[in-house]
PDB file of N, CA and C in Angstrom:
ATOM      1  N   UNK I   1     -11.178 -13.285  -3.733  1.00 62.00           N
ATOM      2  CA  UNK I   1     -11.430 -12.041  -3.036  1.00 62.00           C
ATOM      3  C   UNK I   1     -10.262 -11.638  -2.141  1.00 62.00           C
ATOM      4  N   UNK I   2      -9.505 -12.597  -1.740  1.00 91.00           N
ATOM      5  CA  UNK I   2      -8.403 -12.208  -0.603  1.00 91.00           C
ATOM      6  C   UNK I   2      -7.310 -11.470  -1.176  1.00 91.00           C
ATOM      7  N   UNK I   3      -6.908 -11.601  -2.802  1.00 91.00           N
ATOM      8  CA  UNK I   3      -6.205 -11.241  -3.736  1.00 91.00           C
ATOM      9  C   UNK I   3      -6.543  -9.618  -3.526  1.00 91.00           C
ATOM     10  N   UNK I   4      -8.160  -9.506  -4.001  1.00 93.00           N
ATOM     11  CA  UNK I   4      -8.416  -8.261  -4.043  1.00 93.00           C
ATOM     12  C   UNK I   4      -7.946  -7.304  -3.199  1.00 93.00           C
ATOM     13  N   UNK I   5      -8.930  -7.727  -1.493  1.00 94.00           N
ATOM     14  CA  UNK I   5      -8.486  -7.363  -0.008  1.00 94.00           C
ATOM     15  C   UNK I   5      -6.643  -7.016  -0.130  1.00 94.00           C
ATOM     16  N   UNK I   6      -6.035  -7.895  -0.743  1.00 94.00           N
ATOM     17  CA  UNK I   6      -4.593  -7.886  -0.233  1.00 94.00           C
ATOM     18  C   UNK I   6      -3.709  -6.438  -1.022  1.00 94.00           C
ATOM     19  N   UNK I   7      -4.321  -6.711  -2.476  1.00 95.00           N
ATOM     20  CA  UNK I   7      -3.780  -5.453  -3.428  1.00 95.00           C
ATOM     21  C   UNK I   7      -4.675  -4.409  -2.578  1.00 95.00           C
ATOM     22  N   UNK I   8      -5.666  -3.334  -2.348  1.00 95.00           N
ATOM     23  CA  UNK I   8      -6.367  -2.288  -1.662  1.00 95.00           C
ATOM     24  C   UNK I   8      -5.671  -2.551  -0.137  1.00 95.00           C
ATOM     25  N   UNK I   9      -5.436  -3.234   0.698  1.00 96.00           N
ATOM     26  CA  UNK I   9      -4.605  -2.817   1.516  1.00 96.00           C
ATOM     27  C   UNK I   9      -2.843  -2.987   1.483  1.00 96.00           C
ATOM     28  N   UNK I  10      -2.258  -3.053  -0.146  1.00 96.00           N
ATOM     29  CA  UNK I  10      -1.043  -3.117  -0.059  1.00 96.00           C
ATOM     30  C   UNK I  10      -1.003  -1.244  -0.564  1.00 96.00           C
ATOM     31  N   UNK I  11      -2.327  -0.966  -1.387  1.00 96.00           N
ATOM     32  CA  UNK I  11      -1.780   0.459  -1.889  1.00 96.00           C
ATOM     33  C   UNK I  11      -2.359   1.361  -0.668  1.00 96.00           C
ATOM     34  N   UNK I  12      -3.100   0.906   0.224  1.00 97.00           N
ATOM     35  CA  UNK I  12      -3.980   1.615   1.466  1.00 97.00           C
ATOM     36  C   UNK I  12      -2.073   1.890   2.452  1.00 97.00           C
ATOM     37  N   UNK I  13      -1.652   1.270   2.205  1.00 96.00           N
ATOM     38  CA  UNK I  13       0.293   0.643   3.390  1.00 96.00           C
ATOM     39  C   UNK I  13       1.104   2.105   2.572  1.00 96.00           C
ATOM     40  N   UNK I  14       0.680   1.924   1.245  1.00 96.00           N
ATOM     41  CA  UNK I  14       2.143   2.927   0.323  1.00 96.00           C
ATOM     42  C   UNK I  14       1.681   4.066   0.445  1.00 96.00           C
ATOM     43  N   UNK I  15       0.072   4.593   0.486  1.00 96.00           N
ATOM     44  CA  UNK I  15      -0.340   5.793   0.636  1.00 96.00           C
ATOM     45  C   UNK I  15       0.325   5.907   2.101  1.00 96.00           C
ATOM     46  N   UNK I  16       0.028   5.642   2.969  1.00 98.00           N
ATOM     47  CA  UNK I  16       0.493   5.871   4.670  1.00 98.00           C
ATOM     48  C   UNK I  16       2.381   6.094   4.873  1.00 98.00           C
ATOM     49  N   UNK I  17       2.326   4.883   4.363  1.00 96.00           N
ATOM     50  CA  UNK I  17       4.056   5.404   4.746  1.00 96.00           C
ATOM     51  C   UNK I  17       5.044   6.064   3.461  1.00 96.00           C
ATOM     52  N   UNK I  18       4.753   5.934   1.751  1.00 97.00           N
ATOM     53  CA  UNK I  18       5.116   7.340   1.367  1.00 97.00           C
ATOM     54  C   UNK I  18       4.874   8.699   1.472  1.00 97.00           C
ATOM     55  N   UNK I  19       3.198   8.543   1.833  1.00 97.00           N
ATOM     56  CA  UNK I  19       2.703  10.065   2.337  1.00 97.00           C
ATOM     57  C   UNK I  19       3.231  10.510   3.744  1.00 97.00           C
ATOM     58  N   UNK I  20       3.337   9.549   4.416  1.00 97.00           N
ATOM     59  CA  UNK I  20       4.350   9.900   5.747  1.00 97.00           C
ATOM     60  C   UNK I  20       5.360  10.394   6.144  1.00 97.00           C
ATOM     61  N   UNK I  21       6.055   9.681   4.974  1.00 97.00           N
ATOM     62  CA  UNK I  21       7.620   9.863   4.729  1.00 97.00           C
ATOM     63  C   UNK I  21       8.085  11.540   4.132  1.00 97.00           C
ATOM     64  N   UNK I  22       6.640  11.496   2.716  1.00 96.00           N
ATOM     65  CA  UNK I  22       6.870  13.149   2.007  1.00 96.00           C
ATOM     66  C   UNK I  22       6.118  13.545   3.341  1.00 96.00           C
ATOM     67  N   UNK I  23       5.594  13.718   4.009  1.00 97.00           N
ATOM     68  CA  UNK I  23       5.473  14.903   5.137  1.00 97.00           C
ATOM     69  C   UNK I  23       6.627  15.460   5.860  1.00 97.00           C
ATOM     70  N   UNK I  24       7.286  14.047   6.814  1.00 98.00           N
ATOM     71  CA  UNK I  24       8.161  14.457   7.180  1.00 98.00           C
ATOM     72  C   UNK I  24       9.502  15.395   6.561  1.00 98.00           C
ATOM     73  N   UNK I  25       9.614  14.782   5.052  1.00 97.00           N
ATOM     74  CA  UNK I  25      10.251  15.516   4.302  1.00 97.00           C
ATOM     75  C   UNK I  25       9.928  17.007   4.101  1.00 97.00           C
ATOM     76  N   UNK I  26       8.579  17.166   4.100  1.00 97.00           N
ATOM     77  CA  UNK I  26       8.191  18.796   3.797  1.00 97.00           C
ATOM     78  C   UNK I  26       8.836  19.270   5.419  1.00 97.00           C
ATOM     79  N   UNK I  27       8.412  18.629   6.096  1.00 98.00           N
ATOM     80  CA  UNK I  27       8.262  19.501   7.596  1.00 98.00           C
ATOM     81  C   UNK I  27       9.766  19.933   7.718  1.00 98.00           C
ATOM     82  N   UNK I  28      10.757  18.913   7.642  1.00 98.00           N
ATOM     83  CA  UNK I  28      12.329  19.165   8.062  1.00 98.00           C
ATOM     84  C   UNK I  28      13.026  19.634   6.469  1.00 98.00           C
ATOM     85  N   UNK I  29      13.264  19.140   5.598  1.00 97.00           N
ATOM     86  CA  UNK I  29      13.828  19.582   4.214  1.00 97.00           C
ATOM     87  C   UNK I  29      13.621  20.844   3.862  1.00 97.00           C
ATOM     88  N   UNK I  30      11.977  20.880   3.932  1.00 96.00           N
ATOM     89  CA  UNK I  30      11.242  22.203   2.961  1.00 96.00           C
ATOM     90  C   UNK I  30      11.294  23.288   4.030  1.00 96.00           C
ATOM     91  N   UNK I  31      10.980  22.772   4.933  1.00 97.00           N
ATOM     92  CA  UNK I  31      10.812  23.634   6.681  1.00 97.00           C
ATOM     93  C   UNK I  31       9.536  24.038   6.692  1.00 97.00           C
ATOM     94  N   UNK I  32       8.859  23.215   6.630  1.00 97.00           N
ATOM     95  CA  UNK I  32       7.750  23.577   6.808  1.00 97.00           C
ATOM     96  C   UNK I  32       6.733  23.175   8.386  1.00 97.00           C
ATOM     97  N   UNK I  33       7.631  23.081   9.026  1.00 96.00           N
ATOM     98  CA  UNK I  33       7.660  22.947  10.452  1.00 96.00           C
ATOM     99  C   UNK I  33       6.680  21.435  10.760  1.00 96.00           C
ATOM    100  N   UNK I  34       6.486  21.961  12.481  1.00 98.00           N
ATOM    101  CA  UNK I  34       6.440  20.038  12.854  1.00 98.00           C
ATOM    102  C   UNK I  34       4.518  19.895  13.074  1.00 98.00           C
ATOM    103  N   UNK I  35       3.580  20.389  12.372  1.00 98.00           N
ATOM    104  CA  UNK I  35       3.133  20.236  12.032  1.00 98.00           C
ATOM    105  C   UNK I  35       3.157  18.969  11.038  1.00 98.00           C
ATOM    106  N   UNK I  36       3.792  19.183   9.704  1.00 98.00           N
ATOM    107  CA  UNK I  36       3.413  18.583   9.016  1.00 98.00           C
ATOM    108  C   UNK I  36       4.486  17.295   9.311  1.00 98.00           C
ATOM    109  N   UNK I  37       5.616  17.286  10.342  1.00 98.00           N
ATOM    110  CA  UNK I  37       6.579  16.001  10.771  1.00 98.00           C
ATOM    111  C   UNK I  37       5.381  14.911  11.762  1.00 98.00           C
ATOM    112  N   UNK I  38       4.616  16.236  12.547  1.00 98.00           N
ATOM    113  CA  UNK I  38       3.523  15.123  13.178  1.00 98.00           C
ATOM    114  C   UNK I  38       2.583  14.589  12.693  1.00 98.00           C
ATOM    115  N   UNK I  39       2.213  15.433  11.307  1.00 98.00           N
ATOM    116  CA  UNK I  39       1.512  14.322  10.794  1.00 98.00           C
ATOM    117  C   UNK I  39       1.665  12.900   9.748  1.00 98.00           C
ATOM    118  N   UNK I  40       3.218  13.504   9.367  1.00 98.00           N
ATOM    119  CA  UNK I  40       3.861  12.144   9.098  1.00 98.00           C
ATOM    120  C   UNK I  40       4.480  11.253   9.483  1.00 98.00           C
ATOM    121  N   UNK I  41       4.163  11.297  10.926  1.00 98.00           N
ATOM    122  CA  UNK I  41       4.829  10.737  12.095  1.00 98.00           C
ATOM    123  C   UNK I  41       3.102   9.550  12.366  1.00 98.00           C
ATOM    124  N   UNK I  42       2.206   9.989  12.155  1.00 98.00           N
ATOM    125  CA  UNK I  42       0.980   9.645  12.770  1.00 98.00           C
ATOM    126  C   UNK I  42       0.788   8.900  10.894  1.00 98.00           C
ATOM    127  N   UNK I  43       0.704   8.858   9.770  1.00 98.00           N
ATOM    128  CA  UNK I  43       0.765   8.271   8.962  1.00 98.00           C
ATOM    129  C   UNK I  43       1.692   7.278   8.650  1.00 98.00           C
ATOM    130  N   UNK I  44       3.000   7.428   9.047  1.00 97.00           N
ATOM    131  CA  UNK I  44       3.733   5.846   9.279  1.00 97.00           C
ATOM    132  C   UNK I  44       3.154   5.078  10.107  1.00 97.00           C
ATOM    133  N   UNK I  45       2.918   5.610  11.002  1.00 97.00           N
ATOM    134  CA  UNK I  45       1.690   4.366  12.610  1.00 97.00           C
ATOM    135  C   UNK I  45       0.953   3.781  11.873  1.00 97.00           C
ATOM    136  N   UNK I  46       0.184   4.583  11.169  1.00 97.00           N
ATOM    137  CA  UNK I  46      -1.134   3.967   9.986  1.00 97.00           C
ATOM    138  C   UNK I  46      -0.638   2.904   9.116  1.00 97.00           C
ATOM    139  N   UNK I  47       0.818   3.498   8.143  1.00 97.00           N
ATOM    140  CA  UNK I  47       1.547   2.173   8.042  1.00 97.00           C
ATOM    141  C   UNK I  47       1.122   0.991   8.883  1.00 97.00           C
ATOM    142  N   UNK I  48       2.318   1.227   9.523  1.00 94.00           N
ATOM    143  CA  UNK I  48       2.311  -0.165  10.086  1.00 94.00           C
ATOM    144  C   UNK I  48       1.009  -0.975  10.938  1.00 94.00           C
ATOM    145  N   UNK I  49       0.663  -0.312  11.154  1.00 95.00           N
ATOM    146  CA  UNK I  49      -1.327  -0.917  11.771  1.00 95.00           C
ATOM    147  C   UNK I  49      -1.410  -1.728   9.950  1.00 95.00           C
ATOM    148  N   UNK I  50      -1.875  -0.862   9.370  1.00 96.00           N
ATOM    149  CA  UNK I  50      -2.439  -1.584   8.036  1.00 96.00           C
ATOM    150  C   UNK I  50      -1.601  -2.990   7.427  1.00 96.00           C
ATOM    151  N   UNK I  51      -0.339  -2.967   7.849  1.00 93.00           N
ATOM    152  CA  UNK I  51       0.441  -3.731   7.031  1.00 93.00           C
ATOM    153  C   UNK I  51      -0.164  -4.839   7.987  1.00 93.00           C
ATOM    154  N   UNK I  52      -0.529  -5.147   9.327  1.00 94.00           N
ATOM    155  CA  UNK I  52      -0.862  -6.472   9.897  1.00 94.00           C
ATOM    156  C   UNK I  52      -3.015  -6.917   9.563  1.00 94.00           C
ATOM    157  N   UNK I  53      -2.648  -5.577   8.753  1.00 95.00           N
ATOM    158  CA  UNK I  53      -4.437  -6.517   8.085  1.00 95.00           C
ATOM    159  C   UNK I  53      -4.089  -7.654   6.897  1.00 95.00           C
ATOM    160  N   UNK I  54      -3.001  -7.602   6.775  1.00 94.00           N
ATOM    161  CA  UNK I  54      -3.042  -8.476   5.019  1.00 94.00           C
ATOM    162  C   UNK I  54      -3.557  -9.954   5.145  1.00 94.00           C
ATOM    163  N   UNK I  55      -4.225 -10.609   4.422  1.00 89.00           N
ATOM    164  CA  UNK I  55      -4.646 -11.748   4.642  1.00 89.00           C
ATOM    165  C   UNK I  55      -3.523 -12.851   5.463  1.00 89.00           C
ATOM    166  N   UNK I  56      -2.326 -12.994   4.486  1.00 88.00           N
ATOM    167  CA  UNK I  56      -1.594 -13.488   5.104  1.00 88.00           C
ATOM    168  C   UNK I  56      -0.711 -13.308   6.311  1.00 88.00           C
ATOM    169  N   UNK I  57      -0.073 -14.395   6.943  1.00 85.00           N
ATOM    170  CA  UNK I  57       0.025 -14.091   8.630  1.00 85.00           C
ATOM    171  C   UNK I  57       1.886 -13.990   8.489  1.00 85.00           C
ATOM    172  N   UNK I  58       2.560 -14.093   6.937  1.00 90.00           N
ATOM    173  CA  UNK I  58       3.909 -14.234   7.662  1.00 90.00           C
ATOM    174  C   UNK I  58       4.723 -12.765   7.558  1.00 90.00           C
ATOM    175  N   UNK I  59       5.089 -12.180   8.566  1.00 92.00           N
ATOM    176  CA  UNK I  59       5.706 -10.998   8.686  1.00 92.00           C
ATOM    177  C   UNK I  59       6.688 -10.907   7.321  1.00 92.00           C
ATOM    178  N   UNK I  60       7.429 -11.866   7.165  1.00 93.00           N
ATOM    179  CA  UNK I  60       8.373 -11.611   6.306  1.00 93.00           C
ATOM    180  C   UNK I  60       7.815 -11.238   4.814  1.00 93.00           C
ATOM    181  N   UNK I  61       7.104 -11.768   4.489  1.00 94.00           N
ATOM    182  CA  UNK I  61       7.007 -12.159   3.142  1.00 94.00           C
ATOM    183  C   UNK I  61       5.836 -10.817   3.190  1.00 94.00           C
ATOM    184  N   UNK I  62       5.239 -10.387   4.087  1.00 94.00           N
ATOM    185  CA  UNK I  62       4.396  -9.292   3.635  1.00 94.00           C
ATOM    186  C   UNK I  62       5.690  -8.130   3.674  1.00 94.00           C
ATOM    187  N   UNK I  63       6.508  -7.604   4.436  1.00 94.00           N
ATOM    188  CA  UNK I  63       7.145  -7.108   4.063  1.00 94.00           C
ATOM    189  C   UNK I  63       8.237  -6.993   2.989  1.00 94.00           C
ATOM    190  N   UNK I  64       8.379  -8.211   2.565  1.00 95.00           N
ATOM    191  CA  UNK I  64       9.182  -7.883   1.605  1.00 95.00           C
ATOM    192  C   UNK I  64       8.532  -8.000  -0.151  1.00 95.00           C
ATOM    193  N   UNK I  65       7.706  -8.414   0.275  1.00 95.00           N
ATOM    194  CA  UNK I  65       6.422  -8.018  -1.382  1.00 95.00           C
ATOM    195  C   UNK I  65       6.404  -6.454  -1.581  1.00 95.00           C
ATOM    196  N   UNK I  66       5.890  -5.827   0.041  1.00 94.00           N
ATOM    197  CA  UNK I  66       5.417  -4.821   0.168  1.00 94.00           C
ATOM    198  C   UNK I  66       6.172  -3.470  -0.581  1.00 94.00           C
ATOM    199  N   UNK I  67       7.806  -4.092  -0.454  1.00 95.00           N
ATOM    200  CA  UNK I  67       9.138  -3.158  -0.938  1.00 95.00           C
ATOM    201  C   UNK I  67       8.732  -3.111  -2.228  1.00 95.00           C
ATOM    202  N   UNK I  68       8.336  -3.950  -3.145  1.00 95.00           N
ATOM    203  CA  UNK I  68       8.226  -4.247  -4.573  1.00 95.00           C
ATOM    204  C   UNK I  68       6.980  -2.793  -4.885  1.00 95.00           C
ATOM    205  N   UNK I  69       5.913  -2.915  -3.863  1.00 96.00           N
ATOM    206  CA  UNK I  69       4.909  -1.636  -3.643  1.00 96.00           C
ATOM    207  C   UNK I  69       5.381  -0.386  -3.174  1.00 96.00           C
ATOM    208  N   UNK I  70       6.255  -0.157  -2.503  1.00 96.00           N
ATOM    209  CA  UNK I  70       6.591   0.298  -2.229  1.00 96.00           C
ATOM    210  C   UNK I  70       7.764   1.474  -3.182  1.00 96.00           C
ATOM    211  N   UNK I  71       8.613   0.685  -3.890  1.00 97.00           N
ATOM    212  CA  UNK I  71       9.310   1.150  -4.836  1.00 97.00           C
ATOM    213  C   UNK I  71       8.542   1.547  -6.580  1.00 97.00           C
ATOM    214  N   UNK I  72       7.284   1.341  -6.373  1.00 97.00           N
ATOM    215  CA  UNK I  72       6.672   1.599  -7.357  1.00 97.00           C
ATOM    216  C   UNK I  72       5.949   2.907  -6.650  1.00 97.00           C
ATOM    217  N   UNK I  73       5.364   3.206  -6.007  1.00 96.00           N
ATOM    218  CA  UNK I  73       4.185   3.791  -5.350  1.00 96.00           C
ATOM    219  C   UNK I  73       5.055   5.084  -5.181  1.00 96.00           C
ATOM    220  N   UNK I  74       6.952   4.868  -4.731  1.00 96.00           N
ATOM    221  CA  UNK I  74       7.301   5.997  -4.922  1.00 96.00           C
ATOM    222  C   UNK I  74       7.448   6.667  -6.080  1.00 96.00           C
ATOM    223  N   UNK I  75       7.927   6.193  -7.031  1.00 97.00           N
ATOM    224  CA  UNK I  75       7.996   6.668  -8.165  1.00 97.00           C
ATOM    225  C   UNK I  75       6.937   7.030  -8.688  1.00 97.00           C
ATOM    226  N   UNK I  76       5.428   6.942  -8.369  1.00 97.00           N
ATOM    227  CA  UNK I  76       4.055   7.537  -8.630  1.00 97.00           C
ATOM    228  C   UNK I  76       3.894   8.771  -7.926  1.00 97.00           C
ATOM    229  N   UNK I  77       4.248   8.411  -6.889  1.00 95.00           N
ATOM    230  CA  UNK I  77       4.085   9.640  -5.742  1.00 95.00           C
ATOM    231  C   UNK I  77       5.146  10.670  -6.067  1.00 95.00           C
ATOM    232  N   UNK I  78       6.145  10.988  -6.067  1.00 95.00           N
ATOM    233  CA  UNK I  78       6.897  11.928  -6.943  1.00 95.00           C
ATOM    234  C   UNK I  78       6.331  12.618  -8.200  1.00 95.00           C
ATOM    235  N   UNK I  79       6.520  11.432  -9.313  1.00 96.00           N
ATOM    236  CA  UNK I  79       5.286  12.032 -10.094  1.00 96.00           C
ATOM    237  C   UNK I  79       4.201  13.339  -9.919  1.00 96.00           C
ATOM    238  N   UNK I  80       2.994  12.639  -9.124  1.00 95.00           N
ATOM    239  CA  UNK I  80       2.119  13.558  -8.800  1.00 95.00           C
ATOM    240  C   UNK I  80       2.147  14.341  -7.965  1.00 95.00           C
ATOM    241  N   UNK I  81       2.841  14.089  -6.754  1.00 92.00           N
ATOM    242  CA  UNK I  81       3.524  15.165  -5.561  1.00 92.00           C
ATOM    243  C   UNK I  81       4.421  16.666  -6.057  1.00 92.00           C
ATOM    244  N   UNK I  82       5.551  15.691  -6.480  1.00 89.00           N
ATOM    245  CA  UNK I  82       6.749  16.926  -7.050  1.00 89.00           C
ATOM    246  C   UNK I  82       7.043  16.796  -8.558  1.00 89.00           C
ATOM    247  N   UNK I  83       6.036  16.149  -9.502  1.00 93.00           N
ATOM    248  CA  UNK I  83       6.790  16.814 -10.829  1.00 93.00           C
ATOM    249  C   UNK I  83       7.393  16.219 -11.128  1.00 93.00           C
ATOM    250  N   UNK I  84       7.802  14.638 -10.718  1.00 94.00           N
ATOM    251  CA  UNK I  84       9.215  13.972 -11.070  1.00 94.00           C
ATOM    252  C   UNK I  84       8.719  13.309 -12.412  1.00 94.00           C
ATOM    253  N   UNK I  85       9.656  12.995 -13.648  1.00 97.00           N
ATOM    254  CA  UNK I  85       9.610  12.464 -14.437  1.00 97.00           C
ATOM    255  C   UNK I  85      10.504  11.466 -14.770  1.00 97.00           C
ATOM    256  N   UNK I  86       9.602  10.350 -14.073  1.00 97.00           N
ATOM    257  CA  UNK I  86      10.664   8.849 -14.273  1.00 97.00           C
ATOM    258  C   UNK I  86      10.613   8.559 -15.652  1.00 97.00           C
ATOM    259  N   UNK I  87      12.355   8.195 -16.433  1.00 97.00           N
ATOM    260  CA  UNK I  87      12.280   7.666 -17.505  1.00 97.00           C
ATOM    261  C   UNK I  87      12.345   6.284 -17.620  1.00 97.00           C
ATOM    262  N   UNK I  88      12.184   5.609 -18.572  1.00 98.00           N
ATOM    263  CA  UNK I  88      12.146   4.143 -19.025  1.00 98.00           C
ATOM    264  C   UNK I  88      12.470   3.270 -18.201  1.00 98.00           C
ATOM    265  N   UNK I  89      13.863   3.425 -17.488  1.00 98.00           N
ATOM    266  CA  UNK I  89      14.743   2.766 -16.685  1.00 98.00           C
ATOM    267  C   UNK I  89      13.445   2.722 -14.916  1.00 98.00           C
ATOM    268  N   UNK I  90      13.330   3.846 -14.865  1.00 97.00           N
ATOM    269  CA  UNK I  90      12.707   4.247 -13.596  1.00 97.00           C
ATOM    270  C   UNK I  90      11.585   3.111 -13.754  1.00 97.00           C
ATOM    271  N   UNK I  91      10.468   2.994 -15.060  1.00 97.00           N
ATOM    272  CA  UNK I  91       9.545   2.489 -15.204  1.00 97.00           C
ATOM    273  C   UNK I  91       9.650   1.095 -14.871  1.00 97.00           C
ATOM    274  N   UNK I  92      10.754   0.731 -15.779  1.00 98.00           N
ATOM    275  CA  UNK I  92      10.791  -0.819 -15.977  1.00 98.00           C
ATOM    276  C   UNK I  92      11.214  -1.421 -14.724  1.00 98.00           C
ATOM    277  N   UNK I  93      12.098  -0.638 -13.833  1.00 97.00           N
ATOM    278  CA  UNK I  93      12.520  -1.311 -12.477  1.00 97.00           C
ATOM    279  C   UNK I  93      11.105  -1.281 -11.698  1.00 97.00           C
ATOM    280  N   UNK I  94      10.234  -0.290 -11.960  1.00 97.00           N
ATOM    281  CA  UNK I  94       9.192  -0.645 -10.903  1.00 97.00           C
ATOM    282  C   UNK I  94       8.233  -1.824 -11.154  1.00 97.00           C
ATOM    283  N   UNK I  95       8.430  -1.836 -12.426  1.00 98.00           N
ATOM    284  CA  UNK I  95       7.186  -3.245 -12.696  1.00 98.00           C
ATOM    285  C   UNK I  95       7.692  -4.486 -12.592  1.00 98.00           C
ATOM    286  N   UNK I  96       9.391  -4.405 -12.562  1.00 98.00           N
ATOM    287  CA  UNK I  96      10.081  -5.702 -12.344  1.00 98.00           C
ATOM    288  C   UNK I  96       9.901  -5.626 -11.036  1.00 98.00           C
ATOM    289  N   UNK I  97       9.885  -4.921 -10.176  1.00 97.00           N
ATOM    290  CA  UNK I  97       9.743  -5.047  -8.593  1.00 97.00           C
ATOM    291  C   UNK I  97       8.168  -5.427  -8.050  1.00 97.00           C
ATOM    292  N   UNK I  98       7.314  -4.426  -9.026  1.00 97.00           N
ATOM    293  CA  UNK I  98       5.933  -5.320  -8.804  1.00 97.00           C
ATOM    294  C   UNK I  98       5.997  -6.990  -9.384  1.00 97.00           C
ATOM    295  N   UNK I  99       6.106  -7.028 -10.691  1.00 97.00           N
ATOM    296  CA  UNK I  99       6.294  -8.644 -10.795  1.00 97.00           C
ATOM    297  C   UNK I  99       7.033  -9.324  -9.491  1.00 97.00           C
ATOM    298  N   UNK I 100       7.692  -9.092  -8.866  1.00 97.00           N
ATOM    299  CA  UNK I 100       8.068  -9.761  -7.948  1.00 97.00           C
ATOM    300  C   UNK I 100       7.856  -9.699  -6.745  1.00 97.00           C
ATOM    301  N   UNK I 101       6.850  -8.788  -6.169  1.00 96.00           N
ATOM    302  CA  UNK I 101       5.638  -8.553  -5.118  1.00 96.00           C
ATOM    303  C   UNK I 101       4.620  -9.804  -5.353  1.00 96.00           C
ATOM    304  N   UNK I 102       4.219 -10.214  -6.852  1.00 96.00           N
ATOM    305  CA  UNK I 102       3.390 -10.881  -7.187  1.00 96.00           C
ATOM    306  C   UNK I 102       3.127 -12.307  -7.222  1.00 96.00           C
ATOM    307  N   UNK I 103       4.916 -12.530  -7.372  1.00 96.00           N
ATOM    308  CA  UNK I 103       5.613 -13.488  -7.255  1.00 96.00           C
ATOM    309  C   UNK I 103       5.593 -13.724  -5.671  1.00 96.00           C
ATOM    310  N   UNK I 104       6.178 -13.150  -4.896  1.00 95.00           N
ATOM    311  CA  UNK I 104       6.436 -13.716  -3.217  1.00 95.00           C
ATOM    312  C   UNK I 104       4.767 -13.780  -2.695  1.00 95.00           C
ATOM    313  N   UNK I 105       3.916 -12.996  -3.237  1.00 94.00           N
ATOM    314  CA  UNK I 105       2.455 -13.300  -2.431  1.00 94.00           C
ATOM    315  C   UNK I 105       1.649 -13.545  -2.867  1.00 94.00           C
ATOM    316  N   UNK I 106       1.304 -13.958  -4.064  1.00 94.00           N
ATOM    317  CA  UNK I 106       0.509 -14.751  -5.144  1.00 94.00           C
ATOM    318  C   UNK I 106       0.774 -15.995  -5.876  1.00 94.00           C
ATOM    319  N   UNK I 107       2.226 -16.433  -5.563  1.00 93.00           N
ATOM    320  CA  UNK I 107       2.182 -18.095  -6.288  1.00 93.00           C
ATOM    321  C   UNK I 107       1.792 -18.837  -5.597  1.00 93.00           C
ATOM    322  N   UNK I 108       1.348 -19.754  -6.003  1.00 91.00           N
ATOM    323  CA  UNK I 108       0.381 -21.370  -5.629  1.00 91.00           C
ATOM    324  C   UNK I 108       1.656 -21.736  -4.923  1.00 91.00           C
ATOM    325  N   UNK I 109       1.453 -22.298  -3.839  1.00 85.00           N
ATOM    326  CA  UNK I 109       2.079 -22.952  -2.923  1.00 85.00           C
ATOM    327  C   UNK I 109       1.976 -23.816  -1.986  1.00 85.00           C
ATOM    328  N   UNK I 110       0.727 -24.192  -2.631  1.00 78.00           N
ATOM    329  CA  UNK I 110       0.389 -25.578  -2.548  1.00 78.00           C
ATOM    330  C   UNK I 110      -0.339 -25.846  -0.922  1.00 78.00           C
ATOM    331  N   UNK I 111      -0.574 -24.858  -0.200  1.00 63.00           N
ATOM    332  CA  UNK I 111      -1.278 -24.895   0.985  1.00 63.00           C
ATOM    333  C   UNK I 111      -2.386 -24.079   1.673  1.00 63.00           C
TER     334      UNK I 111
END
């Protein structure tokens, strides 16, 4: 079950701080004023609150799995946000980066 808990709050982390991130982007890039910078200012916070629910306690290693989620979740979020169409290359780097999210916070390690 902690597996479960850990994947729903690793994609609960990528919704908060890519949706954070494309806000701020709309607000300053698009100009769509600071409305939408404050509310992606208040969705990175959410980030980082969520990232200290993960089962495990070591800062490092949740953050750096998290990049592996992170670099996938963008390339989804583009997708469905703006239209982006990742090709092959785009694909395969994200699942090699998830395999290796999976790798730093899911192998047996014996404790």
């Amino acid at each position: 079950m902690s597996v479960f808990k850990s994947l729903v709050l690793f994609v609960f982390a990528a919704l908060f701080e890519i949706g954070g991130a494309w806000l701020v982007w709309q607000g300053v890039r698009e100009h769509k004023g600071w409305i939408w910078i404050g509310a992606g200012v208040v969705a990175l916070g959410l980030y980082g609150f969520v990232a200290t629910l993960q089962p495990d306690g070591e800062f490092g290693r949740i953050l750096a799995a998290y990049g592996g989620v992170f670099v996938a979740g963008s390339i989804a979020w583009g997708v469905v946000a703006d239209g982006y169409r990742p090709d092959r290359y785009d694909i395969t780097g994200a699942l090699i980066c998830l395999a290796g999210m999976a790798v730093i916070m899911y192998a047996p390690r014996g404790h």
